mmCIF file of C-alpha atoms in Angstrom:
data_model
loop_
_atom_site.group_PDB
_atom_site.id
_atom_site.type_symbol
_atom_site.label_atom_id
_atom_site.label_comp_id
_atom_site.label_asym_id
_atom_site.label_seq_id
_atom_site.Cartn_x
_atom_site.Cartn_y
_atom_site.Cartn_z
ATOM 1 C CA UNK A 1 119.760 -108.580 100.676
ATOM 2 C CA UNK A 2 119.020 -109.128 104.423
ATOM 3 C CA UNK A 3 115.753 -106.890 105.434
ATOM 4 C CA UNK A 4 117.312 -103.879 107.975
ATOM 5 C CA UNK A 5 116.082 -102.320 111.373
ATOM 6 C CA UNK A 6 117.219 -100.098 114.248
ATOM 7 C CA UNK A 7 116.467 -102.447 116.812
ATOM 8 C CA UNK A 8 115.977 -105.926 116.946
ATOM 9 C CA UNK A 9 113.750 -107.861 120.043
ATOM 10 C CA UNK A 10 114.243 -111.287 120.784
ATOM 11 C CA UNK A 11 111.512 -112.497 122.402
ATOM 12 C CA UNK A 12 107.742 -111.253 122.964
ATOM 13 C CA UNK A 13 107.175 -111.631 126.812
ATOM 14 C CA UNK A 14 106.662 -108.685 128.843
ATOM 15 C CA UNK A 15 109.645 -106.963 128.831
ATOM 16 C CA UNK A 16 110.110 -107.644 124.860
ATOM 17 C CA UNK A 17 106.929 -106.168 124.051
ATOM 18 C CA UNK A 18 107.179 -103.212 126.228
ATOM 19 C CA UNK A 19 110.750 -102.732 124.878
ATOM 20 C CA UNK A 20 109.196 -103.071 121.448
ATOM 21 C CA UNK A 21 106.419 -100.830 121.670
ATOM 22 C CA UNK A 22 108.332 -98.063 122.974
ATOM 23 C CA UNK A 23 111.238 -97.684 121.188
ATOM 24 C CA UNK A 24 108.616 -97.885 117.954
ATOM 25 C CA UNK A 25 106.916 -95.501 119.545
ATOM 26 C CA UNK A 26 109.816 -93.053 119.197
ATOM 27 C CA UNK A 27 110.636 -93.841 115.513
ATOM 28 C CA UNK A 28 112.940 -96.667 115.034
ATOM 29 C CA UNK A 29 112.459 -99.152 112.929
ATOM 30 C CA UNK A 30 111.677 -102.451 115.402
ATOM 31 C CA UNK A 31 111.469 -106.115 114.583
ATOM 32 C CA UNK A 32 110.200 -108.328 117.248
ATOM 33 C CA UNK A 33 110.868 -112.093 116.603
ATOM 34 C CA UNK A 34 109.033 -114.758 118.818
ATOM 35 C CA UNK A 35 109.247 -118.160 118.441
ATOM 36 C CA UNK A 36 106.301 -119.523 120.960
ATOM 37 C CA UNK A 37 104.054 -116.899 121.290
ATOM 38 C CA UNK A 38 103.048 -113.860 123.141
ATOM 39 C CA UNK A 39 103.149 -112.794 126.809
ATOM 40 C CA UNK A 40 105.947 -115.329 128.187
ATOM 41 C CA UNK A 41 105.825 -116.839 131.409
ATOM 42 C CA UNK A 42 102.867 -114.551 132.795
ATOM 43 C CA UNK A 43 100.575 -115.950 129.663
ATOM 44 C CA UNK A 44 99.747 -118.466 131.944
ATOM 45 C CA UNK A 45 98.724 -117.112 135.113
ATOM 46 C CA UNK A 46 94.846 -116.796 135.834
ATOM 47 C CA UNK A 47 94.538 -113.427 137.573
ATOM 48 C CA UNK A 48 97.142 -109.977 137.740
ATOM 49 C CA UNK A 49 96.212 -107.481 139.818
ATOM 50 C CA UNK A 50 99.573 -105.072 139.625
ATOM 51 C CA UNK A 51 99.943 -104.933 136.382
ATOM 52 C CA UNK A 52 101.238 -101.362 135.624
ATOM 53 C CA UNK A 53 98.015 -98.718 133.607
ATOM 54 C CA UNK A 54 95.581 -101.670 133.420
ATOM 55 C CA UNK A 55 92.779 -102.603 135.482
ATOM 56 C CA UNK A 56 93.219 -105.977 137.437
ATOM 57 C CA UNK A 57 92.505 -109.039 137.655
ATOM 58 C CA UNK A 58 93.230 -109.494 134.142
ATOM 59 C CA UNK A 59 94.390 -112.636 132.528
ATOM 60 C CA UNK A 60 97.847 -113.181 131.604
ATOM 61 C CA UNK A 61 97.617 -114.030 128.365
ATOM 62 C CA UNK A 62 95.730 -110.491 128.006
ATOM 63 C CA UNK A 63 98.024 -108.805 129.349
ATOM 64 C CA UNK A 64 100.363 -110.434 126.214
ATOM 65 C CA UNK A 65 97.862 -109.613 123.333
ATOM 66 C CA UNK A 66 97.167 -106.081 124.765
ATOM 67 C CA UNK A 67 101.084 -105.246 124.838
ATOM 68 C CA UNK A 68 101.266 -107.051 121.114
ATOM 69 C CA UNK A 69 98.326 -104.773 119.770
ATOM 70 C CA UNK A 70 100.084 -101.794 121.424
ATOM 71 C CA UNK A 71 103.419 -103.015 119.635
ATOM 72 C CA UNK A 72 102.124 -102.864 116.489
ATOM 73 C CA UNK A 73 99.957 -100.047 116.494
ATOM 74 C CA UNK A 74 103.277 -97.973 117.447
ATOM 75 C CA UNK A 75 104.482 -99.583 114.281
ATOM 76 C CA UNK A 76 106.821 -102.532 115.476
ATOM 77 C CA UNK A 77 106.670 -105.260 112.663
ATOM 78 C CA UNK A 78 106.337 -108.871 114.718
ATOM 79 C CA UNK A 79 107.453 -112.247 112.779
ATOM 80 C CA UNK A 80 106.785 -115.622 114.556
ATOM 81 C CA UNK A 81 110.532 -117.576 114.180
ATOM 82 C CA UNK A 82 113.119 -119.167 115.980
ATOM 83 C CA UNK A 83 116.419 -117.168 116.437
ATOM 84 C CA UNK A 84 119.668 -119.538 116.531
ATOM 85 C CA UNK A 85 122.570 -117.021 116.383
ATOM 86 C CA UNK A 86 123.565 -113.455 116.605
ATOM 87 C CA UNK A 87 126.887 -112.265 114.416
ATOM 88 C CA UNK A 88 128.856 -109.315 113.941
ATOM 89 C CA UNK A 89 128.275 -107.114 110.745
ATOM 90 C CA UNK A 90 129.850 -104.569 109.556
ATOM 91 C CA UNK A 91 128.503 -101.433 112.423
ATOM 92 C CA UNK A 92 125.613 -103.766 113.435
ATOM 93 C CA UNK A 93 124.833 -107.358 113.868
ATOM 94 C CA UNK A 94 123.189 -110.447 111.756
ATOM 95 C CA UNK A 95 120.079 -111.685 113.180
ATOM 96 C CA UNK A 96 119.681 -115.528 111.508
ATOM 97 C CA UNK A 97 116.171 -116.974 112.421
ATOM 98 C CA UNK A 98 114.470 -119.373 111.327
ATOM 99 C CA UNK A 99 113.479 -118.705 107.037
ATOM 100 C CA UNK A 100 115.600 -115.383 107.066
ATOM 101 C CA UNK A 101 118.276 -113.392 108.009
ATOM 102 C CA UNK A 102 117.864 -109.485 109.442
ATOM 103 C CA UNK A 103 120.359 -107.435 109.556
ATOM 104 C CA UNK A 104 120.070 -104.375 112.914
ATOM 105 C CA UNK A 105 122.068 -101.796 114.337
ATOM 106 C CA UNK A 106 121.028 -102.520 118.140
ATOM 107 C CA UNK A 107 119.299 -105.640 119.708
ATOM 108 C CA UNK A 108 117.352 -106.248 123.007
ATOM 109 C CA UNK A 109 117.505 -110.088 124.127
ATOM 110 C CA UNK A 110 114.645 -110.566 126.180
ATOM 111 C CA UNK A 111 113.811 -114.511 125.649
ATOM 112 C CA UNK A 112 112.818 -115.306 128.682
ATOM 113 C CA UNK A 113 113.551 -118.776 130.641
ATOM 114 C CA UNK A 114 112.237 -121.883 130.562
ATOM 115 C CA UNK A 115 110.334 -123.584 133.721
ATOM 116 C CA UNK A 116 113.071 -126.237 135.568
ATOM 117 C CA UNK A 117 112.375 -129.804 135.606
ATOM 118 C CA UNK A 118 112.711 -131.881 138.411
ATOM 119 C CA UNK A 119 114.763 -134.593 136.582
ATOM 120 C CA UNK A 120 113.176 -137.723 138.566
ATOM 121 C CA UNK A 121 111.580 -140.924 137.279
ATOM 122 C CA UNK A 122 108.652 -140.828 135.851
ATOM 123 C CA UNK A 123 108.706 -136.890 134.937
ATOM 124 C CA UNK A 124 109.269 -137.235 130.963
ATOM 125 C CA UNK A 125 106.858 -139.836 130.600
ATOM 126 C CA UNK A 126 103.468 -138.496 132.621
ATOM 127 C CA UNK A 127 104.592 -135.010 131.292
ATOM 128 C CA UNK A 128 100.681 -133.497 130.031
ATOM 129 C CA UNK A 129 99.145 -136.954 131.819
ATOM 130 C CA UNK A 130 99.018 -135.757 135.500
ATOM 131 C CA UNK A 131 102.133 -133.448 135.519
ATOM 132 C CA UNK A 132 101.559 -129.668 134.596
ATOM 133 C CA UNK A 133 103.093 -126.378 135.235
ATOM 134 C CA UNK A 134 99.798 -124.236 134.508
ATOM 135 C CA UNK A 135 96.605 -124.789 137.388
ATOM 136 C CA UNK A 136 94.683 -122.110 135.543
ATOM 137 C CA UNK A 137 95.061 -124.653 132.752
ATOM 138 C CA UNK A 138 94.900 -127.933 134.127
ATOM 139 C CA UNK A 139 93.173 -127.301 137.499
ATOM 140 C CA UNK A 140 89.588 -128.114 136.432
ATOM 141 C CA UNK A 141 90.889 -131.819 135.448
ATOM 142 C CA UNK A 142 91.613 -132.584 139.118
ATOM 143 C CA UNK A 143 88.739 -131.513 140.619
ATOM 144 C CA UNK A 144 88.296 -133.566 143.848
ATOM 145 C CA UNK A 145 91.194 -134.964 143.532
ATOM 146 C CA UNK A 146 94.707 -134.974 145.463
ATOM 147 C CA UNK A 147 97.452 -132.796 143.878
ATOM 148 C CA UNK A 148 100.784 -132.103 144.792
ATOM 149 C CA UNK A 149 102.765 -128.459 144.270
ATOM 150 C CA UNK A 150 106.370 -128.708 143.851
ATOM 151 C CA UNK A 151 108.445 -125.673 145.147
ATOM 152 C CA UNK A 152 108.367 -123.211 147.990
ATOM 153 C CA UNK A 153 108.259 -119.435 145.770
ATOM 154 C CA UNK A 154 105.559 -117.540 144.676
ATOM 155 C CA UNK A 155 104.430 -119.351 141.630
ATOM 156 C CA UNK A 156 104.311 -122.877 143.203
ATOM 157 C CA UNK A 157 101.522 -120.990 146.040
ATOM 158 C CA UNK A 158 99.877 -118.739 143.586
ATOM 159 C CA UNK A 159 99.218 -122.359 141.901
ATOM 160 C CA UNK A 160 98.609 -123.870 145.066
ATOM 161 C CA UNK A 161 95.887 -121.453 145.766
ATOM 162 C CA UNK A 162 94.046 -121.768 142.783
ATOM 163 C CA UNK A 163 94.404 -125.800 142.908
ATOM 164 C CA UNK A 164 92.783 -125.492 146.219
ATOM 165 C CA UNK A 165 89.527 -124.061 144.334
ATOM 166 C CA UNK A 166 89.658 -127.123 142.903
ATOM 167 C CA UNK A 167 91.301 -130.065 143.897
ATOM 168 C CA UNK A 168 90.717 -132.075 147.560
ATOM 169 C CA UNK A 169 93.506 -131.125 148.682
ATOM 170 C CA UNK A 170 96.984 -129.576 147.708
ATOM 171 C CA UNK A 171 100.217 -130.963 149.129
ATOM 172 C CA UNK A 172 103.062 -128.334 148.687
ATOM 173 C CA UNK A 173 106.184 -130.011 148.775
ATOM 174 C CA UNK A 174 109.087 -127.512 149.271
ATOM 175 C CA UNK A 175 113.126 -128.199 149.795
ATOM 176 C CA UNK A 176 113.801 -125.491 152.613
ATOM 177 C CA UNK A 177 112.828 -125.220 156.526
ATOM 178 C CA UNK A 178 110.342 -122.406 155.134
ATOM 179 C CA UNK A 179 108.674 -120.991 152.025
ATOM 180 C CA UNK A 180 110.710 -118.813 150.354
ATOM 181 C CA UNK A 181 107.866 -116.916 148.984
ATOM 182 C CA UNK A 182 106.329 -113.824 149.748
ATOM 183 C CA UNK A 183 104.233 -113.941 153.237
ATOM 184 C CA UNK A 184 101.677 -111.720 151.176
ATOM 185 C CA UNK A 185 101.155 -115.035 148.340
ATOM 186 C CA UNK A 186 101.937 -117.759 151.239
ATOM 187 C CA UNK A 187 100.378 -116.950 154.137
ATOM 188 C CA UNK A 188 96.497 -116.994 152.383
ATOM 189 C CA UNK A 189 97.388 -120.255 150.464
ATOM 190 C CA UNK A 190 98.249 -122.317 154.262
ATOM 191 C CA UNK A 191 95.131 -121.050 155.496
ATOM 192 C CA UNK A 192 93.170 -122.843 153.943
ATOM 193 C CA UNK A 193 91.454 -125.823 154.755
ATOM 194 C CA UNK A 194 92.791 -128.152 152.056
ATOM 195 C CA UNK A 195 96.330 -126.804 151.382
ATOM 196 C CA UNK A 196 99.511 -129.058 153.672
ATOM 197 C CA UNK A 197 103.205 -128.240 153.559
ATOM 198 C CA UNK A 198 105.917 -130.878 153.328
ATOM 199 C CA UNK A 199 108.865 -129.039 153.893
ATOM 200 C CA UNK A 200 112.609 -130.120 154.075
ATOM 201 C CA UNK A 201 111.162 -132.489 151.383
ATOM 202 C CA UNK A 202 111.765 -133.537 147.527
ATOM 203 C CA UNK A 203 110.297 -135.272 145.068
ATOM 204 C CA UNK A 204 112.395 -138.110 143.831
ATOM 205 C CA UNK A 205 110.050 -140.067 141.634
ATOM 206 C CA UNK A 206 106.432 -140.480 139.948
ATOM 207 C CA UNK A 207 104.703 -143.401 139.001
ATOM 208 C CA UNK A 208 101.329 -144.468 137.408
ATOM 209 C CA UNK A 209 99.545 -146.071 134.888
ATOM 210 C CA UNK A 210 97.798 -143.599 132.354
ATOM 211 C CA UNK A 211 98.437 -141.323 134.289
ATOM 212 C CA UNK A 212 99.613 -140.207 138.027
ATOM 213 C CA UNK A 213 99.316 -142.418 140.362
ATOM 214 C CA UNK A 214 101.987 -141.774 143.357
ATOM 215 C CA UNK A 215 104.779 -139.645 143.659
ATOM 216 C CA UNK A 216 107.740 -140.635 146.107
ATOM 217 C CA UNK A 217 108.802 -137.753 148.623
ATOM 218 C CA UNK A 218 112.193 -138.133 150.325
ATOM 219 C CA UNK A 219 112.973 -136.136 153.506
ATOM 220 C CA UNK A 220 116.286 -134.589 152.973
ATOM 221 C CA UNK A 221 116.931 -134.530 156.652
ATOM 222 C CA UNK A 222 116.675 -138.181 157.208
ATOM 223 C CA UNK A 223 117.023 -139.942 153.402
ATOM 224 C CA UNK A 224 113.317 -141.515 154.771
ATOM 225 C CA UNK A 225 110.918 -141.895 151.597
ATOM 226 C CA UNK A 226 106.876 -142.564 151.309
ATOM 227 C CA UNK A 227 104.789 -143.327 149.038
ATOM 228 C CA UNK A 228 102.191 -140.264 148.653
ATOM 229 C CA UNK A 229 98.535 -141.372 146.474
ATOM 230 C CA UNK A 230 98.298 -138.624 144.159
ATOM 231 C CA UNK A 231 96.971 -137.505 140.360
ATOM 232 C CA UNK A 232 98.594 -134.519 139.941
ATOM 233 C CA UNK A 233 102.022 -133.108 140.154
ATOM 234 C CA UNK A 234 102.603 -129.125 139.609
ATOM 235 C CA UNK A 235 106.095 -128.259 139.522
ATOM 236 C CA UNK A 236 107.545 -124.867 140.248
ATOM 237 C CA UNK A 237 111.086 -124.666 140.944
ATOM 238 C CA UNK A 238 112.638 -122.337 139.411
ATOM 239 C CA UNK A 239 113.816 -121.023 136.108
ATOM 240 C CA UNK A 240 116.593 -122.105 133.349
ATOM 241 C CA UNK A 241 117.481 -118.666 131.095
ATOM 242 C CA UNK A 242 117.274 -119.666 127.523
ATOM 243 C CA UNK A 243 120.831 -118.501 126.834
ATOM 244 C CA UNK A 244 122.462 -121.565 125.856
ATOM 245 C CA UNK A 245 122.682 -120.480 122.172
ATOM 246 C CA UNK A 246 124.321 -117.146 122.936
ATOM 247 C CA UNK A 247 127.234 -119.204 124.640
ATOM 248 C CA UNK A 248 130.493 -117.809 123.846
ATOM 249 C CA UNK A 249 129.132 -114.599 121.777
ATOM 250 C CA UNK A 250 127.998 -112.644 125.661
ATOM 251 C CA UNK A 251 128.920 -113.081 128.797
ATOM 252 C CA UNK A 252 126.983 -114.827 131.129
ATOM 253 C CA UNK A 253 127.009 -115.802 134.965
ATOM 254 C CA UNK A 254 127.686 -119.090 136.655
ATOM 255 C CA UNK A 255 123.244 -119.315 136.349
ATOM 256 C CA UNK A 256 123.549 -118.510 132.488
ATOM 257 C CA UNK A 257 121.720 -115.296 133.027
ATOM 258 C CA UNK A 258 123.380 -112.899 130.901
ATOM 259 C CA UNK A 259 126.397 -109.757 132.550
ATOM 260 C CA UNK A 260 124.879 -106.546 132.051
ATOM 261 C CA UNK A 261 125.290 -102.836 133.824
ATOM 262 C CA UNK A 262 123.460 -100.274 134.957
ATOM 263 C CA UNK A 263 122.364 -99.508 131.506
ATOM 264 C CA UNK A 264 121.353 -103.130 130.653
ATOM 265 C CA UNK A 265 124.162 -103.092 128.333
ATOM 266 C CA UNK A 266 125.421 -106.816 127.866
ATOM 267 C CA UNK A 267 129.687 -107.682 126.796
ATOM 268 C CA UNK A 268 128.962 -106.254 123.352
ATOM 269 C CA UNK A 269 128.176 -102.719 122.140
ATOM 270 C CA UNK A 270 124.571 -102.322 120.761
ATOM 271 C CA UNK A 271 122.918 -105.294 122.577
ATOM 272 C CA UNK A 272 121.054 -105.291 125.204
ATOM 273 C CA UNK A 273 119.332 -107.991 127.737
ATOM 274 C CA UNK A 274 115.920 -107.001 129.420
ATOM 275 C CA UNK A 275 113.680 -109.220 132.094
ATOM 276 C CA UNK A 276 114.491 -112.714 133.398
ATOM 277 C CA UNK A 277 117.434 -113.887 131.240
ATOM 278 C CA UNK A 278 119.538 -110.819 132.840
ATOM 279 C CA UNK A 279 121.900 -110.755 135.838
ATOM 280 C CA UNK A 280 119.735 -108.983 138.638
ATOM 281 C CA UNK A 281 116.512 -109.976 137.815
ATOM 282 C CA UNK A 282 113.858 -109.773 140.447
ATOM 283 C CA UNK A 283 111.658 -112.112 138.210
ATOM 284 C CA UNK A 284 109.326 -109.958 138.629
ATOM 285 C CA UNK A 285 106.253 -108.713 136.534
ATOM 286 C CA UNK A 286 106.511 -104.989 137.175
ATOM 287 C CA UNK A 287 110.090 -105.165 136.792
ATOM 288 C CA UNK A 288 109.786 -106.917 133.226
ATOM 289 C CA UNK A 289 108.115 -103.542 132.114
ATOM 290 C CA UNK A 290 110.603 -101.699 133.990
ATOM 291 C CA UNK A 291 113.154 -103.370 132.207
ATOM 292 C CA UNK A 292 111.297 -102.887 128.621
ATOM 293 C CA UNK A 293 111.051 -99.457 129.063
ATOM 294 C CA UNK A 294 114.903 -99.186 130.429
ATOM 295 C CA UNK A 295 116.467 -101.298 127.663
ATOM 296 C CA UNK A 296 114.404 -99.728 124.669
ATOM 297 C CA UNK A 297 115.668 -95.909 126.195
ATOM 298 C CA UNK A 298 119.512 -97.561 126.249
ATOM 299 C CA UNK A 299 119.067 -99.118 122.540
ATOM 300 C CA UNK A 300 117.474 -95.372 120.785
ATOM 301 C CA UNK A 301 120.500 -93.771 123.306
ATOM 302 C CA UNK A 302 123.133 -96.315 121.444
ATOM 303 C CA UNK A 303 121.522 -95.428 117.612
ATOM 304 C CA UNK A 304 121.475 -91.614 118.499
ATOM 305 C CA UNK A 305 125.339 -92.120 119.465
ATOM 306 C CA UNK A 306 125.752 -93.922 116.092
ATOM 307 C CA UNK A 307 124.009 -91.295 114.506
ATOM 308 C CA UNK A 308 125.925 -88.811 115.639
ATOM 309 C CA UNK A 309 129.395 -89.980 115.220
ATOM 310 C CA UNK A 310 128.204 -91.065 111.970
ATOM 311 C CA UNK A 311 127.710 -87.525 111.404
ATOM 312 C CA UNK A 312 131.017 -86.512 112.920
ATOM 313 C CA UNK A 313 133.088 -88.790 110.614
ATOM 314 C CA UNK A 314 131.072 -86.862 107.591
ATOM 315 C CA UNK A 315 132.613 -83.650 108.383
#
């Protein structure tokens, strides 16, 4: 027999673990299932300062392992596995992962998204050899060297900033007229001595030996490309929902993030969708908790309906 919960999470970034920790908190039997590990996309940023009840700056991948603790003191149980398919069953729905099946009466999809590739030549094959998507990582192994940001939001000059610590200097090669990030992030990274914009630009290739060499910029208003010296590439541009497997069992939009409402309710009853992988997303970190906390409240709503007409049909 398949082990049973109230509530299954899928997915142990923010707004899984929040989602987790409070619904536990109110006495439902939770399951959080993970197949990476915890904290999600923010696990790799250097320094928070807004994140909600907790002193900042504070490390992303803190941020994960105090939520996780939290989690489990409020009695969540947390499995590391790979989730490949949600079914019916019966009032509820089969959760198959990766050794084991779990059977639940409501589920919370909060899996996240995965970073978006550029999809030039060369980006596969220097992947972890002078390409990177974490500078709190990977900054310190370009020290005095010449880097280059990909993308024009938030991340790519939160990244750029902390390159510029760092590296020489920090080319930021974006596809619009202007940034697209927020003048509060932008505005401190161009100040500074060692941080250029390309903008109206792409990257269309990378080449080196080892390791990075030069990476080919085209600008899109004239087709014209150069040849830019450089041993690092950090690319930011954007975010792919991992949703793929859930193709044909919710709805989704023409992005692949998944149709929800007001209450983050997704196309079938007793499932839910909280953070990035959702329709309306800001991306944002305060808004992952927000969600958490939204789509836990929705999921103990749904199993006190259950309970209640469960009751109903009794009498």
């Amino acid at each position: 027999m398949s082990e049973s919960y109230d509530l299954i999470v899928i997915g142990a970034g923010v707004a899984g673990l929040t989602a987790a920790r409070d619904a536990a908190r109110d006495g439902a039997r939770v399951l959080l299932l993970e197949r990476l590990g915890v904290g999600g996309q923010v696990s790799s940023v250097e320094g928070i300062t807004n994140f909600p009840g907790l002193p900042g700056p504070i490390a992303g991948y803190d941020i994960g392992l105090h939520l996780l603790e939290e989690a489990e003191a409020a009695g969540a149980d947390v499995v590391l596995a790979q989730v490949d398919a949600i079914t019916p069953d019966g009032a509820g729905y089969l959760v198959s992962a990766t050794d084991e099946d779990y059977l639940t009466r409501t589920v919370i999809v909060a899996a996240g998204s995965e970073r978006r590739t550029l999809d030039v030549p060369g980006e596969a094959e220097f992947e972890g050899r002078g390409i990177s998507h974490c500078a709190s990582c990977d900054g310190p192994f370009f020290r005095d060297k010449r880097v280059i940001v990909v993308g024009g939001g938030d991340s790519a000059f939160d990244e750029a900033r902390i390159l510029a610590g760092q590296a020489r200097e920090v080319l930021v090669v974006h596809s619009g007229a202007t940034p697209t990030g927020r003048p509060e992030i932008v505005e401190p990274t161009v100040r500074l001595d060692n941080v250029s914009l390309r903008p109206d630009s792409a990257v269309t290739g990378i080449r080196g030996g080892d390791t990075v060499d030069t990476v080919t910029i085209r600008d899109r208003a004239t087709g014209a490309e150069t040849e830019v010296a450089a041993q690092g590439v950090f690319v930011y541009v954007g975010l792919e929902p991992n949703t793929e497997w859930l193709a044909g069992f919710l709805d989704r939009d023409e992005s692949g993030r998944l149709v929800v409402d007001d209450d983050l309710a997704t196309s079938r009853p007793g499932v839910f969708a909280a953070g990035d992988i959702r329709t309306g997303t800001a991306a944002m970190l305060t808004h992952s908790v927000a969600d958490g906390e939204r789509a836990a409240r929705a999921a103990l709503s749904h199993l006190a309906g259950d309970e209640r007409g469960r009751a109903a049909a009794a009498t």
